[in-house]
Amino acid sequence: MKASEIRSKWLAFFESKGHHIEPSASLVPHNDPSLLWINAGMAPLKPYFDGRVVPENPRITNSQKCIRTNDIENVGKTRRHHTFFEMLGNFSIGDYFKEEVITWAWEFLTEKQWLGFDPNRLSVTVYPEDTEAFEFWNKKIGLPEERIYKLDENFWDIGEGPCGPCTEIFYDRGDKYGDLNDPECWPGGENERFLEVWNLVFSQFNHNKDGSYTPLPNKNIDTGAGLERFATVLQDVDSNFDTDLFRPMIDRTCEIANVTYHTNADHDLALKVIADHIRTVAFAVGDGVLPSNEGRGYVIRRLLRRAVRYGKSLGIDRPFLFELTKVVGDVMGMYYPEVVEKREFIERVIRTEEERFHETLSDGLTLLGALVSQVREAGNSEISGEDAFRLYDTYGFPFDLTEDYASENGLSVDRAGFDSAMEAQRERARAARQESGGMNVQGGALSELTAKSEFVGYSELTVNAKVTAIIHENALVDIAGEGSRVLVLLDRTPFYAESGGQIGDRGVIQGDGFVLNVEDVTKAPQGQPVHHAIVASGTIRLGESAQASVARDLREDIVKNHTATHLLHKALKEVLGDHVNQAGSLVKSDSLRFDFSHFGAITEEELADIERRVNEQIWIGTPVVIESKAIAEAKAMGAMALFGEKYGDVVRVVQVGGYSIELCGGCHVANTSQIGTFKLIGESGIGSGVRRIEAVTGRHAYAYMESQFDLLKQAAGLLKSNTADVPKRIEALFGQVKELGRDNESLQAKLSRIEAGSLTDKAKTVGDVTVLTAAVSAPSMDALRGIVDELKAKLPSAVIVLGAAQEDKVNLVASVSPDLVKKGLNAGKLVKEAAAVCGGGGGGRPDMAQAGGKDASKLDEALKLAEELVLAQSNVI
C-alpha cells in the first residue's frame, strides 16, 4: 500500500467518524514562542487543548508535517530516525474518550478495507493504574491478557498543564527482526521486532503548580501515528528508508553519484541521510525558512551542509541537492502542493547554499592546514578536540575529514575532546529549547463564556446592545463600579476583536448611569468579541442596555492601513517574486507593518517601484468587493490565504479589482481612493530570510511627508540655499572637504619629513643593531606611520619604534628592516609587549606593526622597554 493511500485512508476513516480534517499547519509555529518547529500533530492544536479557542467540531483529524532535530546524528544509522516526518493524528476536545478511541484504533488497524493488519501481530502497553484502558483492550477488543503490557512510563506528562496515561500499540514484524528468547524482545523493549505504530494519550488530569493532579473539566484525546512506520509494515520493507516515501530520492542520488543502494554500508548511510535531509530542507524553505546562522535558519543550514558532506563521500563534488527538490515534489506534492508550487524558489535557495558551502569547505581546508602547522610548531602531535569542534561547528567541516587530513600529516585528533564539546553544545541547545508542552491549565472565567455575540462592525459603528457577561479579576460578576477594569460581553457589537494582524477597536460603551472606555477587544475561546474596558463613571450591571460606539476616526485610519497591506502584499510579489509570503502583520491606526519571506536586501529602486505600484491602485480608485464564498471556490479564484490563519468552509474574500484577492476577516475601505496616500517609512531584515516593511497612509502619510519636508527646509537654512539646491550644495561641500583633506595630507607629509629629519640623530646602536625609539607629535595613527615611513628611507637597516600620546591614549608603531627580520627580530612581538606597558595591545607583520594603549603616562616606559627588548633579541642573534 502506497504511503499516499495510507494517508488518505486515515483521513477518510476518521472523517467517517465525524472528525473535521484539519489541514497540515506550517512547520513554523504560529503565535507559539515555546516551539522552534511544529514537532507533533497536536502542536498546532494547542489552543484547542488548553481552552484558549473552542473548535467548531470537537473531533479533529490531521496528517501533520513535523520536524525534530534533537537526534540528527542517528539519522540513517537506525531504521526510523528522521528530521522530517508525518504524524497522523485524531483528537477529541472534550468529546469522546478511551472506549471510542481504542475501538476505532483497532478497527482502522485490522479491518481489511482500512489497513488490514493481522490482529494476532498486535500488542499494547498501558499504564499500570489505568484499569479502564486495560479492560477495554481485554474485554471489549478481546486482546489476550498476555499481549497487554503494563508500563510505568506510559504516562504523558510535560509539567504544569494537561496530562494523563497513554496506551501504545505495537506490531510484531516477525522472527527476522528478533528472537523472542531475547529478554529485550517484547513490546516496549529495546528491539527491532516490535514496532510501535500508534500512541493514544488520554489527557484527563491537570498537573498543578504544587505537583498535585486534579481531573480536567474536559477530558481530551491526543493520538499520534507515524506514516513512515505504517508504510514500512504495509510495504514489507526493512526500514522507513526503503518505503516509497524515501526510495525515489535515494534512487535519484544513486544516479547522480553512480552508486548502487544496498551494496555498501557507508554509501547506504550517506544515501539515507541525503534523502532525509532534502525532505526537511525542501519543506522548511517552502514554509519560508532560509539558511542562516541562528534559530531555524541555522538548523536548515546545518542539514544542508551535512547532506553536502555525505554527497562528497559518494564522490559528488558539485551542487546536486537542488535537483532532488523535484523528486520531493513528485512524492509529496499531492498532499503538500507547496513543495511543487514553490519548487523554483526552493531550488534556488538550496543551490545558492550548496555553492556557498563548497567554497566554505575549501576555506576549511586552508584553516585546517594552518592548524596543522601550528600544532607542529608547538611540538605537539594532536589537534585538540576544541579546535576540531570549532572547524565543525563554525565552518561545517566534518570530524572525519579533519581526522583524515591530520592522519595524512602524521597527527591525531582528540576525539574525546570533540565529543565533549559536541555534548556541551547539545546541553546548551536542550537548556534553550522549550518543549512542546507550554499549555495553559484549563478553566477560568473566559472559558465559561457561552453566550453568543454578533459582530456587526463591518457596516455599523454604533449599535444598541445588552450586557450579557461581566468579568472582574478573572471571575464572572453581576456588577462593577467606577474605576474597575472589566471584560464585557455584549449580545451584539460593532467593535472588531484583534485578529489577522488588525488591532482591536477602541471606543465607548455607555448606558443609564455608566460609561465604559473600551481600550482593546480580543476574542474569547468560543470566538466572541470581549471588550477590555475601564468603568469611567457609574456602575455597570449584568443585563443592562447599552450603546456601543467605536472611535470612528481610529477605525477609518485602521481600514486604510488594512487595505493598503493587501495592496503591498501584491506589489511585493510583483516586484520581488512569487516566493514572497506574509510572515506576520500589524495593522494599527497610525501605521502598518508587514513581515514577509525574502532573501537578500531590497534595493532603493525596488522599494520605489513597490511604493509606486501601491499608490497607482489608490489613484485609480478601485472598488473593494467583499463576499462570502465556499473555501474551494475562493481558492479557485486565486485568493491568497494569510500566514497562520485557519479558515472554515465558508470564507470572506476581499477583492481589490483585478489586482489583489485575499481571504481576510478584517475591515477595509470601500474604494482604494479612500486610502489617500501610501508612504514607505522603513525596510529592514528582522531574521533569517524575513524582511519587514513599515508604512503610513492617509493623514499619517501627509504628516510624515510634512515632517520630512521640514527637515529639508532646516537643511536648506543651514546650507544657506533653497530646498531645490540642497543636493547640489551638499555635493559642493563634499568637494571642498575632499580638497581640504588632500591639503591636510600634503601638510602632514611635510610635517612628517620635518619630524623625521630631527629624529635621525637620536638613533642608537644596540649591539649590532641601529635602534630609534622616540615619543613624537602625531595627531593620528596614519600620521605616525607617515613619520616611520620617512625614517625608514633615512635608516635602511634599523629598528624604529615611535609613540604618540593623544589625550589619555597612546598610538605605537614599530618597523624592522628586512635584513633584521631575517635575523629574527619581529616588529609584531616588539610592539605588542611595549603596548602592554600602556595597558593596551596590538600586533602585525614582522616588518611593520602597530598597537594602542590606554595610559599615556607610561609612554616613555614603553619606549624604554622596546629598546631593552631589541637589545635582548640582538644578543641572541
CSV table of C-alpha atoms in Angstrom, one decimal, residues 547-829:
chain,number,residue,atom,x,y,z
A,547,GLN,CA,-25.0,51.9,23.4
A,548,ALA,CA,-21.6,50.7,21.9
A,549,SER,CA,-19.7,53.2,19.8
A,550,VAL,CA,-16.4,52.6,18.0
A,551,ALA,CA,-14.0,55.5,17.8
A,552,ARG,CA,-14.7,56.4,14.2
A,553,ASP,CA,-11.5,58.3,13.4
A,554,LEU,CA,-9.3,55.4,14.6
A,555,ARG,CA,-11.4,52.8,12.7
A,556,GLU,CA,-11.2,54.9,9.5
A,557,ASP,CA,-7.4,55.0,9.8
A,558,ILE,CA,-7.2,51.3,10.5
A,559,VAL,CA,-9.2,50.3,7.4
A,560,LYS,CA,-7.0,52.4,5.2
A,561,ASN,CA,-3.9,50.6,6.5
A,562,HIS,CA,-5.5,47.2,6.2
A,563,THR,CA,-6.5,47.5,2.6
A,564,ALA,CA,-3.1,49.1,1.9
A,565,THR,CA,-1.5,46.0,3.4
A,566,HIS,CA,-3.3,43.8,0.8
A,567,LEU,CA,-2.0,46.1,-2.0
A,568,LEU,CA,1.5,46.0,-0.5
A,569,HIS,CA,1.5,42.2,-0.4
A,570,LYS,CA,0.6,42.0,-4.1
A,571,ALA,CA,3.1,44.7,-5.1
A,572,LEU,CA,5.9,42.8,-3.2
A,573,LYS,CA,5.1,39.6,-5.2
A,574,GLU,CA,5.1,41.6,-8.5
A,575,VAL,CA,8.5,43.2,-7.8
A,576,LEU,CA,10.4,40.6,-5.8
A,577,GLY,CA,8.8,37.4,-6.9
A,578,ASP,CA,6.1,34.9,-6.1
A,579,HIS,CA,8.2,33.4,-3.3
A,580,VAL,CA,7.2,36.4,-1.1
A,581,ASN,CA,4.7,35.2,1.6
A,582,GLN,CA,3.3,37.0,4.6
A,583,ALA,CA,5.1,36.1,7.8
A,584,GLY,CA,3.1,38.4,10.1
A,585,SER,CA,1.5,41.8,10.1
A,586,LEU,CA,0.3,44.6,12.4
A,587,VAL,CA,-2.4,47.0,11.3
A,588,LYS,CA,-2.8,49.9,13.6
A,589,SER,CA,-4.5,53.3,13.2
A,590,ASP,CA,-1.2,55.3,12.8
A,591,SER,CA,0.8,52.8,10.7
A,592,LEU,CA,1.1,49.4,9.2
A,593,ARG,CA,3.8,46.7,9.5
A,594,PHE,CA,4.2,43.8,7.1
A,595,ASP,CA,6.7,40.9,7.5
A,596,PHE,CA,7.4,38.7,4.6
A,597,SER,CA,9.8,36.0,3.4
A,598,HIS,CA,12.6,37.1,1.1
A,599,PHE,CA,16.3,36.5,1.0
A,600,GLY,CA,18.7,39.4,0.4
A,601,ALA,CA,18.2,43.2,0.8
A,602,ILE,CA,15.8,45.2,-1.2
A,603,THR,CA,17.2,47.9,-3.4
A,604,GLU,CA,16.1,51.5,-3.3
A,605,GLU,CA,14.8,51.1,-6.9
A,606,GLU,CA,12.7,48.1,-5.8
A,607,LEU,CA,11.3,50.0,-2.8
A,608,ALA,CA,10.4,52.9,-5.1
A,609,ASP,CA,8.7,50.5,-7.5
A,610,ILE,CA,6.7,48.8,-4.7
A,611,GLU,CA,5.5,52.2,-3.3
A,612,ARG,CA,4.6,53.4,-6.8
A,613,ARG,CA,2.5,50.3,-7.6
A,614,VAL,CA,0.5,50.6,-4.3
A,615,ASN,CA,-0.2,54.3,-5.0
A,616,GLU,CA,-1.3,53.6,-8.6
A,617,GLN,CA,-4.0,51.4,-7.2
A,618,ILE,CA,-5.0,54.2,-4.9
A,619,TRP,CA,-5.1,56.8,-7.6
A,620,ILE,CA,-7.3,54.8,-10.0
A,621,GLY,CA,-9.9,54.5,-7.2
A,622,THR,CA,-10.6,50.7,-7.5
A,623,PRO,CA,-13.8,49.4,-5.6
A,624,VAL,CA,-13.1,46.9,-2.9
A,625,VAL,CA,-15.6,44.0,-3.2
A,626,ILE,CA,-16.1,41.7,-0.1
A,627,GLU,CA,-18.0,38.5,-0.5
A,628,SER,CA,-18.5,35.2,1.5
A,629,LYS,CA,-17.7,32.1,-0.6
A,630,ALA,CA,-17.0,28.4,-0.2
A,631,ILE,CA,-13.4,27.8,0.5
A,632,ALA,CA,-12.9,25.8,-2.6
A,633,GLU,CA,-14.5,28.5,-4.8
A,634,ALA,CA,-12.3,31.2,-3.2
A,635,LYS,CA,-9.1,29.2,-3.8
A,636,ALA,CA,-10.2,28.6,-7.4
A,637,MET,CA,-10.4,32.4,-7.8
A,638,GLY,CA,-6.8,32.5,-6.8
A,639,ALA,CA,-7.4,34.1,-3.3
A,640,MET,CA,-4.3,34.2,-1.1
A,641,ALA,CA,-4.6,32.6,2.3
A,642,LEU,CA,-2.7,34.5,5.0
A,643,PHE,CA,0.1,33.2,7.2
A,644,GLY,CA,-1.1,31.1,10.2
A,645,GLU,CA,-4.8,31.7,9.8
A,646,LYS,CA,-7.3,29.0,10.0
A,647,TYR,CA,-10.3,29.0,7.7
A,648,GLY,CA,-13.7,27.4,7.8
A,649,ASP,CA,-15.8,26.0,5.0
A,650,VAL,CA,-17.1,29.5,4.2
A,651,VAL,CA,-14.6,32.3,3.9
A,652,ARG,CA,-14.6,36.1,3.5
A,653,VAL,CA,-13.0,37.1,0.2
A,654,VAL,CA,-11.6,40.7,-0.1
A,655,GLN,CA,-11.0,41.6,-3.8
A,656,VAL,CA,-9.4,44.9,-5.0
A,657,GLY,CA,-10.5,45.0,-8.6
A,658,GLY,CA,-8.4,42.5,-10.6
A,659,TYR,CA,-5.3,43.4,-8.6
A,660,SER,CA,-5.5,41.7,-5.2
A,661,ILE,CA,-7.6,38.9,-3.8
A,662,GLU,CA,-7.2,37.5,-0.3
A,663,LEU,CA,-9.1,35.6,2.3
A,664,CYS,CA,-9.5,38.1,5.2
A,665,GLY,CA,-11.8,38.7,8.1
A,666,GLY,CA,-10.7,42.3,8.7
A,667,CYS,CA,-12.2,45.7,8.0
A,668,HIS,CA,-11.5,47.5,4.7
A,669,VAL,CA,-12.2,50.7,2.7
A,670,ALA,CA,-15.0,50.6,0.1
A,671,ASN,CA,-12.7,52.2,-2.5
A,672,THR,CA,-8.9,52.4,-2.7
A,673,SER,CA,-9.2,56.2,-3.2
A,674,GLN,CA,-10.2,56.5,0.5
A,675,ILE,CA,-6.6,55.5,1.4
A,676,GLY,CA,-5.4,58.8,0.1
A,677,THR,CA,-1.6,58.2,0.1
A,678,PHE,CA,0.7,55.3,0.8
A,679,LYS,CA,4.3,56.0,2.0
A,680,LEU,CA,7.0,53.6,3.0
A,681,ILE,CA,8.9,54.7,6.1
A,682,GLY,CA,11.2,51.8,6.8
A,683,GLU,CA,12.5,48.4,5.4
A,684,SER,CA,14.8,46.1,7.3
A,685,GLY,CA,15.7,42.4,7.9
A,686,ILE,CA,14.3,41.1,11.1
A,687,GLY,CA,15.6,37.5,11.0
A,688,SER,CA,16.6,34.6,8.8
A,689,GLY,CA,15.1,35.3,5.4
A,690,VAL,CA,12.4,37.6,6.8
A,691,ARG,CA,12.1,41.3,5.9
A,692,ARG,CA,9.9,44.0,7.4
A,693,ILE,CA,8.3,47.0,5.7
A,694,GLU,CA,6.7,49.8,7.7
A,695,ALA,CA,4.4,52.3,6.1
A,696,VAL,CA,1.8,55.0,6.7
A,697,THR,CA,-1.3,56.1,4.9
A,698,GLY,CA,-3.8,58.9,4.7
A,699,ARG,CA,-3.3,61.8,7.2
A,700,HIS,CA,-0.4,60.0,8.8
A,701,ALA,CA,1.3,59.8,5.4
A,702,TYR,CA,0.7,63.5,5.0
A,703,ALA,CA,2.1,64.2,8.5
A,704,TYR,CA,5.2,62.1,7.7
A,705,MET,CA,5.9,63.8,4.4
A,706,GLU,CA,5.4,67.2,6.1
A,707,SER,CA,8.0,66.3,8.8
A,708,GLN,CA,10.4,65.2,6.1
A,709,PHE,CA,9.9,68.5,4.2
A,710,ASP,CA,10.5,70.4,7.5
A,711,LEU,CA,13.9,68.6,7.8
A,712,LEU,CA,14.7,69.5,4.2
A,713,LYS,CA,13.9,73.2,4.9
A,714,GLN,CA,16.1,73.1,8.0
A,715,ALA,CA,18.9,71.6,6.0
A,716,ALA,CA,18.5,74.3,3.3
A,717,GLY,CA,18.6,77.0,6.0
A,718,LEU,CA,21.9,75.6,7.4
A,719,LEU,CA,23.3,75.4,3.9
A,720,LYS,CA,22.1,78.9,3.1
A,721,SER,CA,20.3,77.7,-0.1
A,722,ASN,CA,16.8,77.0,-1.3
A,723,THR,CA,15.3,73.4,-1.0
A,724,ALA,CA,15.8,72.6,-4.7
A,725,ASP,CA,19.5,73.3,-4.5
A,726,VAL,CA,20.2,71.3,-1.3
A,727,PRO,CA,21.7,68.2,-3.1
A,728,LYS,CA,23.9,70.5,-5.3
A,729,ARG,CA,25.1,72.5,-2.3
A,730,ILE,CA,25.9,69.3,-0.3
A,731,GLU,CA,27.8,68.0,-3.3
A,732,ALA,CA,29.9,71.2,-3.4
A,733,LEU,CA,30.6,70.9,0.3
A,734,PHE,CA,31.8,67.3,-0.1
A,735,GLY,CA,34.1,68.6,-2.9
A,736,GLN,CA,35.5,71.2,-0.5
A,737,VAL,CA,36.0,68.7,2.3
A,738,LYS,CA,37.8,66.4,-0.2
A,739,GLU,CA,40.1,69.2,-1.3
A,740,LEU,CA,40.8,70.2,2.3
A,741,GLY,CA,41.6,66.5,3.0
A,742,ARG,CA,44.2,66.4,0.2
A,743,ASP,CA,45.7,69.7,1.5
A,744,ASN,CA,45.8,68.2,5.0
A,745,GLU,CA,47.6,65.0,3.8
A,746,SER,CA,50.2,67.1,1.9
A,747,LEU,CA,50.9,69.2,5.0
A,748,GLN,CA,51.0,66.1,7.2
A,749,ALA,CA,53.6,64.6,4.8
A,750,LYS,CA,55.7,67.7,5.1
A,751,LEU,CA,55.4,67.7,8.9
A,752,SER,CA,56.4,64.0,8.9
A,753,ARG,CA,59.5,64.8,6.9
A,754,ILE,CA,60.4,67.7,9.2
A,755,GLU,CA,59.8,65.5,12.3
A,756,ALA,CA,61.8,62.6,10.8
A,757,GLY,CA,64.7,64.9,9.9
A,758,SER,CA,65.0,65.9,13.6
A,759,LEU,CA,64.9,62.3,14.8
A,760,THR,CA,67.7,60.6,12.9
A,761,ASP,CA,70.3,62.0,15.3
A,762,LYS,CA,68.6,60.1,18.2
A,763,ALA,CA,69.3,56.7,16.7
A,764,LYS,CA,71.5,54.4,18.9
A,765,THR,CA,73.5,51.3,18.2
A,766,VAL,CA,72.3,48.5,20.5
A,767,GLY,CA,74.6,45.5,20.0
A,768,ASP,CA,75.0,45.3,16.2
A,769,VAL,CA,71.5,46.9,15.6
A,770,THR,CA,70.6,50.5,14.9
A,771,VAL,CA,67.6,51.4,17.1
A,772,LEU,CA,65.5,54.6,17.2
A,773,THR,CA,62.8,54.9,19.9
A,774,ALA,CA,61.0,58.3,20.4
A,775,ALA,CA,57.9,60.0,21.5
A,776,VAL,CA,56.6,62.3,18.8
A,777,SER,CA,53.7,64.6,18.0
A,778,ALA,CA,51.3,62.9,15.6
A,779,PRO,CA,47.5,63.5,15.6
A,780,SER,CA,46.6,60.0,14.3
A,781,MET,CA,47.9,56.6,13.6
A,782,ASP,CA,48.2,57.4,9.9
A,783,ALA,CA,50.4,60.4,10.7
A,784,LEU,CA,52.5,58.3,13.0
A,785,ARG,CA,53.0,55.7,10.2
A,786,GLY,CA,54.0,58.5,7.9
A,787,ILE,CA,56.8,59.6,10.1
A,788,VAL,CA,58.0,56.0,10.4
A,789,ASP,CA,58.0,55.7,6.6
A,790,GLU,CA,60.1,58.8,6.3
A,791,LEU,CA,62.6,57.4,8.8
A,792,LYS,CA,62.8,54.0,7.0
A,793,ALA,CA,64.1,55.8,4.0
A,794,LYS,CA,66.8,57.5,6.1
A,795,LEU,CA,67.7,54.4,8.2
A,796,PRO,CA,67.6,51.5,5.8
A,797,SER,CA,68.8,49.0,8.4
A,798,ALA,CA,67.2,49.7,11.7
A,799,VAL,CA,64.5,49.1,14.3
A,800,ILE,CA,62.2,52.0,14.7
A,801,VAL,CA,59.6,52.4,17.5
A,802,LEU,CA,57.6,55.6,17.8
A,803,GLY,CA,54.8,56.5,20.1
A,804,ALA,CA,52.4,59.4,20.2
A,805,ALA,CA,50.1,60.4,23.0
A,806,GLN,CA,46.5,61.5,22.1
A,807,GLU,CA,44.9,62.8,25.3
A,808,ASP,CA,44.9,59.7,27.6
A,809,LYS,CA,45.5,57.2,24.8
A,810,VAL,CA,48.7,56.1,23.1
A,811,ASN,CA,49.5,55.0,19.5
A,812,LEU,CA,52.6,52.9,18.8
A,813,VAL,CA,54.2,51.9,15.5
A,814,ALA,CA,57.2,49.6,15.1
A,815,SER,CA,59.3,48.9,12.0
A,816,VAL,CA,62.1,46.3,11.5
A,817,SER,CA,64.1,46.5,8.3
A,818,PRO,CA,64.1,43.3,6.1
A,819,ASP,CA,67.7,42.3,6.9
A,820,LEU,CA,66.9,42.4,10.6
A,821,VAL,CA,63.7,40.4,10.1
A,822,LYS,CA,65.8,37.7,8.6
A,823,LYS,CA,67.9,37.7,11.7
A,824,GLY,CA,64.9,37.0,13.9
A,825,LEU,CA,63.7,40.5,15.0
A,826,ASN,CA,59.9,40.9,14.9
A,827,ALA,CA,58.0,44.2,14.9
A,828,GLY,CA,54.7,42.5,15.9
A,829,LYS,CA,56.1,40.9,19.1
